[in-house]
Amino acid sequence: MLALAGRPLGISCEFLAEEPTLTCEDLGKLTLFSKDRETSVIEFAERVDVITFESENIDPLLLRGVPSHKIAPALKALATARDRLNEKEICKKLGIQTAPYFSVSTPSELIDGINEVGFPCILKTRTMGYDGKGQWRLNSFEDAHAASQALDWLSMRYILEGVVPFQREVSIIGVRDRNGMTETYRLTENKHKAGILRKSQVRIEDEQQGPAEEIFAKIAGELAYVGVLAIELFESDSKLIANEIAPRVHNSGHWTIEGATTSQFENHLRAICGMPLGSCASRGASTMLNIIGNPLDQDYVLGLRGAHLHDYRKSPRPGRKLGHVTVLDIDTEDYASTIESIEQRIIDV
Ligand code: AMP
């Protein structure tokens, strides 16, 4: 989606990936990591003007041989946002509320953590977790004991978080350019199931827009961030509590392709390439539904007025995001019923 957004701006993309992927093969040259991963990155960097990433599950050490002006966002942002403990510490420093947390590296620290944050709590791997993977919800010492037996205490470090009794989950996505100018999109309300994002909705008005923008400005400024940044938040008793910082374009911002003046993908490219930012204004209310596990009948979706289909050309697998559909209220007179009928057709696994 980044590469597609680059085409009209004359930006061409190359990709460095772990394995062959159909998603980008006809959008630019695809290079696979060689055994010497660091050298693959250095050789790649020599051919391109700027390197960015679309996942934070990347070891910053891999990029240490690349001149820093060629990497955006900077490695500091990657190092902060790929580690849940660093994310929490930066929020604490900036006076942004988070769930109560405790760093856990040994079974006895797990018990100390439970005594500190109490039940119910969630044990998470500090790095490499996504879509609810690497998380264990603990309601009792029996749960903690069972989780403890299954954990990789030698090579993984964990964080224990108190469960936040939230009323809704939202995300604030914005972009910061090389001169420190920022723009933010409308706040997105997100629905998850089994830790995976199912639905993102944008309203025209949201009373948490201002407070969320303040949180965005603090974090983006602290990280001297360049590019698109997403911050996932819980709303609990009208207060915003930071959950996760994603140093990249974000699934809950996919609605911006049709629903905003400039998509998150285009704005990310504009920021990292030193171009002026585009407006983040939204065109109205919009809803994005993820297609997970099972493909959705293409003709059915295209037959619905105003439904925008994005097929990632990924092979079906339980829990895998295969595509998404966005519906804008300005495109159809049947906004609510169109969303409902797509939701009913999505058989997710
Ligand atoms: P995460 O990978 O941290 O985004 O977690 C995935 C989902 O699990 C979140 O979107 C929430 O629905 C839920 N979750 C994670 N952490 C907490 C928490 N501390 N309190 C309540 N729910 C949580």
mmCIF file with all atom_site columns, C-alpha atoms in Angstrom, residues 3 111 240 260 331:
data_model
loop_
_atom_site.group_PDB
_atom_site.id
_atom_site.type_symbol
_atom_site.label_atom_id
_atom_site.label_alt_id
_atom_site.label_comp_id
_atom_site.label_asym_id
_atom_site.label_entity_id
_atom_site.label_seq_id
_atom_site.pdbx_PDB_ins_code
_atom_site.Cartn_x
_atom_site.Cartn_y
_atom_site.Cartn_z
_atom_site.occupancy
_atom_site.B_iso_or_equiv
_atom_site.pdbx_formal_charge
_atom_site.auth_seq_id
_atom_site.auth_comp_id
_atom_site.auth_asym_id
_atom_site.auth_atom_id
_atom_site.pdbx_PDB_model_num
ATOM 1 C CA . ALA A 1 3   ? 4.319   1.452   -2.903 1.00 0.00 ? 3   ALA A CA 1
ATOM 2 C CA . ILE A 1 111 ? 4.926   -13.393 41.396 1.00 0.00 ? 111 ILE A CA 1
ATOM 3 C CA . LEU A 1 240 ? -7.187  8.115   27.680 1.00 0.00 ? 240 LEU A CA 1
ATOM 4 C CA . ALA A 1 260 ? -9.056  11.196  4.048  1.00 0.00 ? 260 ALA A CA 1
ATOM 5 C CA . ASP A 1 331 ? -20.556 7.207   -0.998 1.00 0.00 ? 331 ASP A CA 1
#
